[in-house]
Amino acid sequence: MSYNNVGLKTAKGSSTSGHIQRSLAGHNGSNQNYHRRNQRVESTRTRESVSNKSKDSKLVDHLQKREIELQVSELRDQLEDGNDDDETIEQKCNELRETLSNTNKTTYTSRKEREQARAPR
């Protein structure tokens, strides 16, 4: 019941059939199926990472907009408590919204945008 001194002397009492299989633990993946499978896995990983980045940027934009609207809402409440008329309240809220949205713009530009800006036309 052993092969190359690997395995059981006898299968009796071991709850196994004693069948010995080849070990693939040290297999380095030199066959074509291994490489094809790895390429498929890598391509799905890159697709997922790209979609996650776009989701993350959308989430960050949404959170920034929520923060802006929260501050505008607080200003609106203060102005309404001060008995200002609706036109001035709306005007001041729009001004605050504009200033906050302009300050929250990121100064980062992607490499692609920088290269397009540098490219001769």
mmCIF file of C-alpha atoms in Angstrom:
data_model
loop_
_atom_site.group_PDB
_atom_site.id
_atom_site.type_symbol
_atom_site.label_atom_id
_atom_site.label_comp_id
_atom_site.label_asym_id
_atom_site.label_seq_id
_atom_site.Cartn_x
_atom_site.Cartn_y
_atom_site.Cartn_z
ATOM 1 C CA MET A 1 0.000 0.000 0.000
ATOM 2 C CA SER A 2 2.896 2.409 -0.366
ATOM 3 C CA TYR A 3 4.585 3.959 -3.355
ATOM 4 C CA ASN A 4 8.134 5.324 -3.106
ATOM 5 C CA ASN A 5 7.891 4.843 0.645
ATOM 6 C CA VAL A 6 4.889 7.181 0.787
ATOM 7 C CA GLY A 7 1.604 5.941 2.123
ATOM 8 C CA LEU A 8 0.326 3.431 4.609
ATOM 9 C CA LYS A 9 1.787 0.008 5.254
ATOM 10 C CA THR A 10 -1.748 -1.278 5.247
ATOM 11 C CA ALA A 11 -5.102 0.454 4.761
ATOM 12 C CA LYS A 12 -6.636 -1.587 7.539
ATOM 13 C CA GLY A 13 -8.172 0.597 10.261
ATOM 14 C CA SER A 14 -7.393 3.896 8.504
ATOM 15 C CA SER A 15 -10.873 4.504 7.074
ATOM 16 C CA THR A 16 -9.275 4.975 3.656
ATOM 17 C CA SER A 17 -8.913 2.799 0.613
ATOM 18 C CA GLY A 18 -5.165 3.256 0.666
ATOM 19 C CA HIS A 19 -5.167 4.691 -2.856
ATOM 20 C CA ILE A 20 -2.153 6.975 -3.408
ATOM 21 C CA GLN A 21 -2.357 9.962 -5.756
ATOM 22 C CA ARG A 22 0.329 12.065 -7.293
ATOM 23 C CA SER A 23 1.075 15.279 -5.371
ATOM 24 C CA LEU A 24 0.556 18.497 -7.311
ATOM 25 C CA ALA A 25 1.856 20.709 -4.497
ATOM 26 C CA GLY A 26 5.129 21.469 -6.233
ATOM 27 C CA HIS A 27 3.577 21.920 -9.660
ATOM 28 C CA ASN A 28 4.885 25.131 -11.218
ATOM 29 C CA GLY A 29 2.053 25.610 -13.710
ATOM 30 C CA SER A 30 3.947 25.072 -16.904
ATOM 31 C CA ASN A 31 0.904 23.838 -18.781
ATOM 32 C CA GLN A 32 -1.219 26.018 -21.042
ATOM 33 C CA ASN A 33 -4.417 25.689 -19.020
ATOM 34 C CA TYR A 34 -2.725 27.216 -16.000
ATOM 35 C CA HIS A 35 -1.596 30.263 -17.982
ATOM 36 C CA ARG A 36 -4.980 30.738 -19.658
ATOM 37 C CA ARG A 37 -6.754 30.549 -16.317
ATOM 38 C CA ASN A 38 -4.333 33.073 -14.816
ATOM 39 C CA GLN A 39 -4.891 35.474 -17.727
ATOM 40 C CA ARG A 40 -8.653 35.247 -17.260
ATOM 41 C CA VAL A 41 -8.347 35.902 -13.533
ATOM 42 C CA GLU A 42 -6.044 38.892 -14.088
ATOM 43 C CA SER A 43 -8.339 40.404 -16.718
ATOM 44 C CA THR A 44 -11.344 40.161 -14.411
ATOM 45 C CA ARG A 45 -9.331 41.718 -11.584
ATOM 46 C CA THR A 46 -8.377 44.708 -13.705
ATOM 47 C CA ARG A 47 -11.960 45.167 -14.884
ATOM 48 C CA GLU A 48 -13.206 45.022 -11.303
ATOM 49 C CA SER A 49 -10.605 47.508 -10.101
ATOM 50 C CA VAL A 50 -11.543 49.989 -12.846
ATOM 51 C CA SER A 51 -15.235 49.699 -12.041
ATOM 52 C CA ASN A 52 -14.511 50.038 -8.310
ATOM 53 C CA LYS A 53 -12.505 53.217 -8.899
ATOM 54 C CA SER A 54 -15.365 54.793 -10.814
ATOM 55 C CA LYS A 55 -17.773 53.746 -8.082
ATOM 56 C CA ASP A 56 -15.473 55.190 -5.442
ATOM 57 C CA SER A 57 -15.174 58.518 -7.248
ATOM 58 C CA LYS A 58 -18.940 58.700 -7.656
ATOM 59 C CA LEU A 59 -19.341 57.988 -3.962
ATOM 60 C CA VAL A 60 -16.860 60.697 -2.997
ATOM 61 C CA ASP A 61 -18.626 63.211 -5.262
ATOM 62 C CA HIS A 62 -21.966 62.309 -3.746
ATOM 63 C CA LEU A 63 -20.667 62.704 -0.192
ATOM 64 C CA GLN A 64 -19.187 66.105 -1.043
ATOM 65 C CA LYS A 65 -22.502 67.247 -2.496
ATOM 66 C CA ARG A 66 -24.325 66.049 0.613
ATOM 67 C CA GLU A 67 -21.916 67.986 2.821
ATOM 68 C CA ILE A 68 -22.459 71.128 0.741
ATOM 69 C CA GLU A 69 -26.228 70.783 0.907
ATOM 70 C CA LEU A 70 -26.042 70.274 4.664
ATOM 71 C CA GLN A 71 -24.180 73.559 5.098
ATOM 72 C CA VAL A 72 -26.608 75.329 2.757
ATOM 73 C CA SER A 73 -29.521 73.929 4.735
ATOM 74 C CA GLU A 74 -28.021 75.196 8.001
ATOM 75 C CA LEU A 75 -27.571 78.667 6.492
ATOM 76 C CA ARG A 76 -31.143 78.604 5.189
ATOM 77 C CA ASP A 77 -32.433 77.758 8.682
ATOM 78 C CA GLN A 78 -30.448 80.623 10.219
ATOM 79 C CA LEU A 79 -31.695 83.099 7.624
ATOM 80 C CA GLU A 80 -35.296 81.965 8.000
ATOM 81 C CA ASP A 81 -35.010 82.436 11.764
ATOM 82 C CA GLY A 82 -33.739 85.962 11.056
ATOM 83 C CA ASN A 83 -36.965 86.727 9.139
ATOM 84 C CA ASP A 84 -35.256 87.489 5.806
ATOM 85 C CA ASP A 85 -37.363 87.421 2.657
ATOM 86 C CA ASP A 86 -37.290 84.398 0.346
ATOM 87 C CA GLU A 87 -35.357 86.050 -2.488
ATOM 88 C CA THR A 88 -32.402 87.073 -0.314
ATOM 89 C CA ILE A 89 -32.371 83.670 1.386
ATOM 90 C CA GLU A 90 -32.273 81.918 -1.972
ATOM 91 C CA GLN A 91 -29.578 84.267 -3.276
ATOM 92 C CA LYS A 92 -27.330 83.760 -0.230
ATOM 93 C CA CYS A 93 -27.843 79.989 -0.343
ATOM 94 C CA ASN A 94 -26.882 79.890 -4.024
ATOM 95 C CA GLU A 95 -23.779 81.993 -3.327
ATOM 96 C CA LEU A 96 -22.707 79.658 -0.520
ATOM 97 C CA ARG A 97 -23.368 76.619 -2.697
ATOM 98 C CA GLU A 98 -21.208 78.084 -5.484
ATOM 99 C CA THR A 99 -18.316 78.975 -3.189
ATOM 100 C CA LEU A 100 -18.358 75.562 -1.493
ATOM 101 C CA SER A 101 -18.542 73.670 -4.775
ATOM 102 C CA ASN A 102 -15.639 75.701 -6.187
ATOM 103 C CA THR A 103 -13.465 75.072 -3.123
ATOM 104 C CA ASN A 104 -14.223 71.336 -3.168
ATOM 105 C CA LYS A 105 -13.005 70.919 -6.722
ATOM 106 C CA THR A 106 -9.944 68.731 -6.698
ATOM 107 C CA THR A 107 -6.709 70.156 -7.986
ATOM 108 C CA TYR A 108 -5.585 66.724 -9.133
ATOM 109 C CA THR A 109 -5.614 66.072 -12.850
ATOM 110 C CA SER A 110 -5.036 62.639 -14.248
ATOM 111 C CA ARG A 111 -1.984 61.777 -16.297
ATOM 112 C CA LYS A 112 -4.181 61.365 -19.361
ATOM 113 C CA GLU A 113 -5.571 64.899 -18.993
ATOM 114 C CA ARG A 114 -2.083 66.351 -18.458
ATOM 115 C CA GLU A 115 -0.767 64.591 -21.566
ATOM 116 C CA GLN A 116 -3.698 65.837 -23.625
ATOM 117 C CA ALA A 117 -3.061 69.386 -22.418
ATOM 118 C CA ARG A 118 0.634 69.146 -23.364
ATOM 119 C CA ALA A 119 0.046 67.525 -26.752
ATOM 120 C CA PRO A 120 0.613 69.864 -29.707
ATOM 121 C CA ARG A 121 -2.496 70.533 -31.697
#
